[in-house]
Short mmCIF file of C-alpha atoms in Angstrom, two decimals:
data_model
loop_
_atom_site.label_atom_id
_atom_site.label_comp_id
_atom_site.label_asym_id
_atom_site.label_seq_id
_atom_site.Cartn_x
_atom_site.Cartn_y
_atom_site.Cartn_z
CA MET A 1 -41.57 30.23 -55.91
CA SER A 2 -39.17 31.58 -53.29
CA SER A 3 -36.08 29.64 -54.33
CA GLY A 4 -33.55 31.12 -56.76
CA ARG A 5 -30.78 29.45 -58.71
CA ILE A 6 -29.69 25.85 -58.24
CA ARG A 7 -25.98 25.06 -58.45
CA VAL A 8 -24.77 21.48 -58.96
CA ALA A 9 -21.30 20.55 -57.71
CA GLY A 10 -19.21 17.58 -56.72
CA PRO A 11 -19.28 16.91 -52.95
CA GLY A 12 -15.65 17.99 -52.62
CA GLU A 13 -16.36 21.29 -54.36
CA LEU A 14 -18.59 22.71 -51.62
CA GLY A 15 -17.15 25.68 -49.79
CA GLU A 16 -16.80 25.74 -46.01
CA GLY A 17 -19.61 28.31 -45.82
CA GLU A 18 -21.91 25.94 -47.70
CA ARG A 19 -20.97 23.03 -45.46
CA GLU A 20 -21.64 25.14 -42.35
CA ARG A 21 -25.03 26.16 -43.74
CA TRP A 22 -25.80 22.47 -44.40
CA ARG A 23 -25.03 21.70 -40.74
CA ALA A 24 -27.12 24.64 -39.54
CA LEU A 25 -30.10 23.42 -41.56
CA ARG A 26 -29.76 19.99 -39.94
CA VAL A 27 -29.83 21.63 -36.52
CA ALA A 28 -33.07 23.37 -37.54
CA SER A 29 -34.63 20.12 -38.78
CA GLU A 30 -37.18 18.15 -36.78
CA ALA A 31 -35.40 14.91 -37.68
CA PRO A 32 -32.87 13.10 -35.46
CA ARG A 33 -29.27 14.18 -36.22
CA ASN A 34 -28.49 11.05 -38.25
CA PRO A 35 -24.83 11.10 -39.41
CA PHE A 36 -25.79 9.74 -42.85
CA MET A 37 -27.38 13.15 -43.51
CA GLU A 38 -24.22 15.14 -42.76
CA PRO A 39 -21.90 16.61 -45.44
CA GLU A 40 -19.02 14.36 -44.33
CA PHE A 41 -20.92 11.23 -45.41
CA THR A 42 -21.68 12.73 -48.81
CA GLU A 43 -18.05 13.80 -49.21
CA ALA A 44 -16.86 10.27 -48.38
CA VAL A 45 -19.23 8.79 -50.99
CA GLY A 46 -17.94 11.35 -53.48
CA ARG A 47 -14.42 9.97 -53.11
CA VAL A 48 -15.50 6.46 -54.16
CA ARG A 49 -18.52 7.11 -56.45
CA PRO A 50 -17.83 9.28 -59.53
CA GLY A 51 -21.52 10.06 -60.04
CA ALA A 52 -21.93 11.74 -56.63
CA ARG A 53 -23.29 15.28 -56.79
CA VAL A 54 -24.87 17.95 -54.57
CA ALA A 55 -27.55 20.36 -55.75
CA VAL A 56 -27.34 23.62 -53.79
CA VAL A 57 -30.51 25.72 -53.78
CA TYR A 58 -29.94 29.43 -53.20
CA GLU A 59 -32.16 32.22 -51.95
CA GLY A 60 -30.24 35.29 -53.06
CA LEU A 61 -26.66 34.66 -51.96
CA GLU A 62 -27.63 32.30 -49.13
CA PRO A 63 -27.84 28.49 -49.53
CA ALA A 64 -31.34 27.40 -48.54
CA GLY A 65 -31.16 23.72 -49.39
CA PHE A 66 -29.00 20.79 -50.45
CA LEU A 67 -29.80 17.56 -52.25
CA PRO A 68 -26.98 14.98 -52.20
CA TYR A 69 -27.53 12.40 -54.94
CA GLU A 70 -25.86 10.13 -57.47
CA ARG A 71 -26.36 10.34 -61.21
CA GLY A 72 -26.24 7.11 -63.19
CA PRO A 73 -24.90 6.73 -66.75
CA LEU A 74 -28.41 6.89 -68.24
CA GLY A 75 -29.46 9.92 -66.23
CA GLN A 76 -31.23 8.09 -63.42
CA GLY A 77 -30.80 9.68 -60.02
CA ARG A 78 -30.70 8.08 -56.61
CA ALA A 79 -30.06 9.02 -53.01
CA ILE A 80 -26.40 9.36 -52.10
CA GLY A 81 -24.98 5.97 -51.11
CA LEU A 82 -28.23 4.17 -51.96
CA GLY A 83 -27.90 0.56 -50.82
CA VAL A 84 -25.82 1.39 -47.75
CA SER A 85 -27.10 4.76 -46.49
CA ASP A 86 -29.71 4.44 -43.74
CA ALA A 87 -31.06 8.01 -43.85
CA GLN A 88 -31.76 9.92 -47.06
CA GLY A 89 -33.31 13.05 -48.46
CA ALA A 90 -32.82 16.77 -48.95
CA ILE A 91 -31.51 19.24 -46.38
CA LEU A 92 -33.82 22.24 -46.68
CA ARG A 93 -34.68 25.44 -44.89
CA PRO A 94 -37.98 24.89 -43.03
CA GLY A 95 -40.82 26.08 -45.23
CA LEU A 96 -38.74 26.29 -48.41
CA ASP A 97 -41.04 26.20 -51.45
CA LEU A 98 -39.35 23.92 -54.00
CA GLU A 99 -40.79 22.14 -57.02
CA THR A 100 -39.46 18.60 -57.52
CA GLY A 101 -39.55 18.70 -61.33
CA ARG A 102 -37.40 21.82 -61.41
CA LEU A 103 -34.97 20.29 -58.92
CA LEU A 104 -34.61 17.11 -61.00
CA ARG A 105 -34.08 19.11 -64.19
CA ALA A 106 -31.35 21.14 -62.51
CA CYS A 107 -29.72 17.87 -61.43
CA SER A 108 -29.97 16.49 -65.01
CA VAL A 109 -31.70 13.33 -63.74
CA SER A 110 -34.95 11.72 -64.80
CA SER A 111 -35.66 10.25 -61.36
CA PHE A 112 -34.62 10.31 -57.73
CA ALA A 113 -34.87 6.91 -56.00
CA PHE A 114 -34.70 6.37 -52.24
CA ASP A 115 -35.10 3.44 -49.85
CA ASN A 116 -34.49 5.01 -46.41
CA LEU A 117 -36.14 8.42 -46.78
CA GLU A 118 -36.55 10.33 -43.51
CA ALA A 119 -40.14 10.81 -42.36
CA GLU A 120 -39.70 14.60 -42.25
CA GLN A 121 -38.89 14.78 -45.99
CA ARG A 122 -42.11 16.52 -47.06
CA LEU A 123 -40.69 17.23 -50.51
CA PHE A 124 -40.42 13.52 -51.36
CA VAL A 125 -42.62 11.53 -48.95
CA ARG A 126 -45.67 11.87 -51.18
CA TYR A 127 -43.81 9.88 -53.84
CA ALA A 128 -43.13 6.93 -51.52
CA ALA A 129 -44.35 3.50 -52.61
CA GLU A 130 -43.75 1.80 -49.23
CA GLU A 131 -43.32 2.66 -45.57
CA HIS A 132 -40.88 0.65 -43.45
CA ALA A 133 -39.92 0.66 -39.80
CA THR A 134 -36.43 1.49 -38.62
CA TYR A 135 -35.81 0.13 -35.10
CA VAL A 136 -34.35 2.37 -32.42
CA ILE A 137 -32.99 2.15 -28.88
CA ASP A 138 -33.77 5.17 -26.71
CA VAL A 139 -31.04 5.86 -24.14
CA GLU A 140 -31.86 9.54 -23.68
CA LYS A 141 -32.52 8.97 -19.97
CA GLY A 142 -29.44 6.82 -19.45
CA TYR A 143 -28.51 3.16 -19.73
CA GLU A 144 -30.06 2.17 -16.40
CA THR A 145 -33.44 3.41 -17.62
CA TYR A 146 -32.99 1.43 -20.85
CA GLU A 147 -32.22 -1.72 -18.86
CA SER A 148 -35.36 -1.18 -16.80
CA VAL A 149 -37.36 -0.97 -20.04
CA LEU A 150 -35.83 -4.27 -21.20
CA ARG A 151 -36.64 -5.90 -17.88
CA SER A 152 -40.22 -4.80 -18.29
CA GLN A 153 -40.78 -5.73 -21.94
CA SER A 154 -38.56 -8.82 -22.21
CA PRO A 155 -37.18 -9.87 -18.79
CA LYS A 156 -36.11 -13.32 -19.97
CA PHE A 157 -34.04 -11.85 -22.82
CA LEU A 158 -32.06 -9.50 -20.58
CA LYS A 159 -31.50 -12.10 -17.86
CA THR A 160 -30.34 -14.70 -20.39
CA THR A 161 -28.04 -12.29 -22.24
CA LEU A 162 -26.35 -11.06 -19.06
CA ALA A 163 -25.86 -14.69 -17.94
CA LYS A 164 -24.24 -15.50 -21.30
CA GLU A 165 -22.00 -12.47 -20.90
CA ARG A 166 -20.75 -13.81 -17.55
CA ARG A 167 -20.16 -17.29 -19.01
CA LEU A 168 -18.26 -15.79 -21.94
CA GLY A 169 -15.99 -14.00 -19.49
CA ARG A 170 -15.35 -17.18 -17.52
CA GLN A 171 -14.70 -19.42 -20.52
CA GLY A 172 -13.27 -17.03 -23.11
CA GLY A 173 -11.23 -14.74 -20.90
CA GLU A 174 -11.78 -11.43 -19.16
CA LEU A 175 -14.17 -9.26 -21.17
CA ARG A 176 -13.10 -5.85 -22.42
CA PHE A 177 -15.23 -3.47 -24.45
CA VAL A 178 -13.82 -0.64 -26.55
CA PHE A 179 -16.42 1.81 -27.81
CA ASP A 180 -14.15 3.63 -30.30
CA GLU A 181 -11.41 1.23 -31.36
CA ARG A 182 -8.76 2.70 -33.69
CA GLU A 183 -6.86 -0.52 -34.49
CA PRO A 184 -7.12 -1.16 -38.29
CA ALA A 185 -6.75 -4.93 -37.79
CA ALA A 186 -10.00 -4.98 -35.79
CA LEU A 187 -11.88 -3.40 -38.71
CA ARG A 188 -10.44 -5.98 -41.12
CA THR A 189 -11.55 -8.75 -38.76
CA LEU A 190 -15.08 -7.33 -38.65
CA MET A 191 -15.28 -7.10 -42.44
CA GLY A 192 -14.11 -10.71 -42.74
CA TRP A 193 -16.78 -11.89 -40.30
CA LYS A 194 -19.46 -9.89 -42.10
CA SER A 195 -18.50 -11.22 -45.54
CA ALA A 196 -18.66 -14.77 -44.19
CA GLN A 197 -22.06 -14.05 -42.64
CA TYR A 198 -23.41 -12.74 -45.95
CA ARG A 199 -22.24 -15.90 -47.69
CA ARG A 200 -23.62 -18.22 -44.98
CA THR A 201 -27.05 -16.65 -45.25
CA GLY A 202 -27.09 -16.49 -49.05
CA ARG A 203 -27.08 -12.71 -49.16
CA ARG A 204 -25.05 -10.47 -51.45
CA ASP A 205 -21.66 -9.75 -49.90
CA ARG A 206 -21.48 -6.00 -49.65
CA PHE A 207 -17.75 -6.09 -49.00
CA ALA A 208 -17.23 -7.84 -52.33
CA GLN A 209 -18.07 -4.45 -53.85
CA GLU A 210 -14.90 -2.38 -53.88
CA TRP A 211 -16.65 0.97 -53.48
CA ILE A 212 -18.32 -0.13 -50.21
CA THR A 213 -15.03 -1.41 -48.79
CA ARG A 214 -13.35 1.86 -49.75
CA LEU A 215 -16.24 3.89 -48.33
CA VAL A 216 -15.99 2.14 -44.96
CA GLY A 217 -12.25 2.78 -44.96
CA GLN A 218 -12.86 6.48 -45.69
CA LEU A 219 -15.43 6.78 -42.91
CA ALA A 220 -13.26 4.89 -40.41
CA ARG A 221 -10.85 7.81 -40.72
CA THR A 222 -13.56 10.48 -40.54
CA ARG A 223 -13.65 12.45 -37.31
CA ALA A 224 -16.23 15.23 -37.28
CA PRO A 225 -18.56 16.31 -34.46
CA GLU A 226 -21.69 15.15 -36.33
CA CYS A 227 -20.26 12.32 -38.47
CA SER A 228 -17.55 10.13 -37.02
CA GLY A 229 -16.73 6.55 -37.94
CA THR A 230 -17.02 4.41 -34.80
CA LEU A 231 -15.69 0.86 -34.46
CA SER A 232 -16.82 -0.91 -31.29
CA VAL A 233 -15.20 -4.20 -30.26
CA LEU A 234 -15.90 -6.76 -27.55
CA TYR A 235 -12.78 -8.70 -26.53
CA ALA A 236 -12.54 -11.94 -24.54
CA GLY A 237 -9.01 -11.93 -23.25
CA GLU A 238 -7.07 -10.47 -26.17
CA ARG A 239 -9.33 -12.00 -28.79
CA PRO A 240 -12.10 -10.00 -30.52
CA VAL A 241 -15.38 -11.91 -30.36
CA ALA A 242 -17.85 -9.31 -31.69
CA ALA A 243 -17.56 -5.94 -33.41
CA HIS A 244 -19.63 -3.23 -35.01
CA PHE A 245 -18.80 -0.36 -37.35
CA GLY A 246 -21.19 2.56 -37.66
CA LEU A 247 -21.43 6.32 -37.71
CA ARG A 248 -22.18 8.63 -34.82
CA SER A 249 -23.24 12.22 -34.38
CA SER A 250 -23.52 14.08 -31.10
CA SER A 251 -26.95 12.51 -30.48
CA VAL A 252 -27.36 9.44 -32.75
CA LEU A 253 -25.34 6.25 -33.21
CA ALA A 254 -26.29 4.80 -36.59
CA CYS A 255 -25.73 1.05 -36.37
CA TRP A 256 -24.42 -0.29 -39.67
CA PHE A 257 -22.19 -3.40 -39.82
CA PRO A 258 -22.40 -5.72 -36.77
CA ALA A 259 -20.83 -9.21 -36.75
CA TYR A 260 -19.28 -11.75 -34.39
CA ASP A 261 -16.96 -14.75 -34.36
CA PRO A 262 -19.20 -17.82 -35.02
CA GLU A 263 -16.98 -19.86 -32.69
CA PHE A 264 -18.53 -17.95 -29.78
CA ALA A 265 -22.11 -18.02 -31.08
CA LYS A 266 -23.51 -19.90 -28.06
CA PHE A 267 -22.65 -16.87 -25.89
CA SER A 268 -24.61 -14.43 -28.12
CA PRO A 269 -21.65 -12.01 -28.29
CA GLY A 270 -23.48 -9.77 -30.75
CA LEU A 271 -26.26 -9.10 -28.24
CA VAL A 272 -23.73 -8.49 -25.48
CA LEU A 273 -21.91 -6.07 -27.78
CA HIS A 274 -25.10 -4.09 -28.45
CA LEU A 275 -25.84 -3.77 -24.74
CA ARG A 276 -22.34 -2.43 -24.11
CA MET A 277 -22.69 -0.07 -27.11
CA ALA A 278 -25.93 1.28 -25.66
CA GLU A 279 -24.25 1.76 -22.28
CA ALA A 280 -21.22 3.56 -23.76
CA ALA A 281 -23.36 5.68 -26.08
CA ALA A 282 -25.55 6.86 -23.21
CA ALA A 283 -22.47 7.71 -21.14
CA ASP A 284 -21.16 9.77 -24.08
CA GLY A 285 -24.34 11.82 -24.39
CA ILE A 286 -25.88 9.96 -27.33
CA GLY A 287 -29.64 9.64 -26.96
CA MET A 288 -30.55 7.12 -29.67
CA LEU A 289 -29.14 4.06 -31.40
CA ASP A 290 -30.64 3.55 -34.87
CA LEU A 291 -30.60 -0.17 -35.71
CA GLY A 292 -31.83 0.40 -39.26
CA ARG A 293 -34.74 -1.03 -41.22
CA GLY A 294 -35.32 -4.71 -41.79
CA ALA A 295 -36.80 -7.15 -39.33
CA ALA A 296 -34.43 -9.23 -37.20
CA GLU A 297 -34.81 -11.09 -33.92
CA TYR A 298 -32.02 -9.18 -32.24
CA LYS A 299 -33.66 -5.87 -33.16
CA ASP A 300 -36.99 -6.98 -31.72
CA ALA A 301 -35.21 -7.92 -28.50
CA LEU A 302 -33.21 -4.70 -28.17
CA LYS A 303 -35.53 -2.00 -29.53
CA THR A 304 -37.55 0.47 -27.51
CA GLY A 305 -39.42 1.91 -30.50
CA GLU A 306 -39.70 2.37 -34.24
CA LEU A 307 -39.48 5.27 -36.69
CA PRO A 308 -40.90 5.30 -40.23
CA VAL A 309 -38.70 5.46 -43.33
CA TYR A 310 -39.86 5.37 -46.93
CA GLU A 311 -38.99 3.68 -50.21
CA GLY A 312 -39.91 4.94 -53.65
CA ALA A 313 -38.94 7.47 -56.29
CA VAL A 314 -39.94 10.76 -57.83
CA THR A 315 -39.71 10.79 -61.62
CA ARG A 316 -39.98 13.30 -64.44
CA PRO A 317 -42.40 12.43 -67.26
CA GLY A 318 -40.76 10.79 -70.25
CA ALA A 319 -38.55 7.87 -71.21
CA GLY A 320 -36.44 8.24 -68.07
CA ALA A 321 -39.43 7.50 -65.86
CA ALA A 322 -40.16 4.34 -67.83
CA LEU A 323 -36.50 3.29 -67.54
CA HIS A 324 -36.62 3.77 -63.78
CA TRP A 325 -39.81 1.69 -63.51
CA LEU A 326 -38.36 -1.17 -65.57
CA SER A 327 -35.07 -1.21 -63.64
CA ARG A 328 -36.45 -1.07 -60.09
CA GLU A 329 -40.19 -1.58 -59.69
CA PRO A 330 -40.55 -5.30 -60.57
CA THR A 331 -37.82 -6.23 -58.05
CA ARG A 332 -39.20 -3.90 -55.37
CA ARG A 333 -42.71 -5.30 -55.78
CA ALA A 334 -41.43 -8.87 -55.60
CA HIS A 335 -39.57 -8.10 -52.36
CA SER A 336 -42.65 -6.38 -50.95
CA PHE A 337 -44.83 -9.39 -51.83
CA VAL A 338 -42.50 -11.75 -49.97
CA ARG A 339 -42.06 -9.46 -46.94
CA GLY A 340 -45.82 -9.20 -46.55
CA ARG A 341 -46.18 -12.98 -46.22
CA PRO A 342 -44.18 -14.25 -43.20
CA ARG A 343 -44.35 -17.95 -44.18
CA LEU A 344 -43.13 -17.18 -47.67
CA ALA A 345 -40.39 -14.93 -46.29
CA SER A 346 -39.24 -17.72 -43.96
CA LEU A 347 -39.17 -20.19 -46.85
CA ALA A 348 -37.18 -17.73 -48.97
CA ALA A 349 -34.64 -17.26 -46.17
CA ARG A 350 -34.21 -21.03 -45.78
CA THR A 351 -33.81 -21.41 -49.55
CA LEU A 352 -31.09 -18.73 -49.64
CA LYS A 353 -29.21 -20.41 -46.80
CA GLY A 354 -29.47 -23.78 -48.54
CA ALA A 355 -28.18 -22.32 -51.79
CA ALA A 356 -25.26 -20.75 -49.93
CA ARG A 357 -24.35 -24.13 -48.41
CA LEU A 358 -24.45 -25.77 -51.85
CA ARG A 359 -22.09 -23.12 -53.26
CA ARG A 360 -19.60 -23.87 -50.47
CA THR A 361 -19.58 -27.62 -51.14
#
């Protein structure tokens, strides 16, 4: 085996040379430069999650690989930021020969769980239990080309959305779009909208979890060439009507938390916002918007393609593997069963919404 020692450290303990090597390995990767895979994201998680760690694999004195992960109280491992991170895996020198059991032992974990593993993660893909699609918008050739693709694949959608945008401007006030808004009040407004949306739809409110709220606050202040928090806001007059917070690199905008003011729902401000985000991203040299996994009507309308991501876990033999199976597999299989049956999935969604309405009464 060509790899040497493996050092485990907290994300904030990495030296600048190690962070630069991490970035260089991402440049050498075949994968899109997703900001969730950059050291700045791992460092931000490390400030709010005490179990965050990075395994650094050395060849001689040179770092040849990095695995950002979190270690649970019972020794279970998981991808860094699991539950909110939309790209996961190891950052390795191409061709590095690494044995997963040895890596997990060095990390002192019995398992490594993932739910948005990059397709290029050859070390872990063979342990995947499911493949999912993440939806993307290609603006590599510019926004005008993207609009022409929309006109071809869904002409009614584009025509209707642009008409709603004009009506919103007439009735709500002159429209103004800010791609990288720095006003903290706008981020608080977005988080309030998103929490309300989670409750309306019967979903778990992510912003009710303190660590996620703190993580978003950390990333909103992060400004690095390949991982920068980006808040985009659509205003009607002086009033925000739709907003999105995500992460961007030099080539990818990772879409994360979109929401809008329900009072303006008839104008589809969220769709208008995404069109303006695509336009601004293309003008800034970004070639792809990653809308994330999970089916949604707005993603079907906006997407130009799909990329595979994977869910599963690698485990070491023993009690830890059994603990991982008991804690995650029954729930994962239940979700997979429902997702694979559209009528059942629709019924489940309606049931969740109904339960949410009952809780509010």
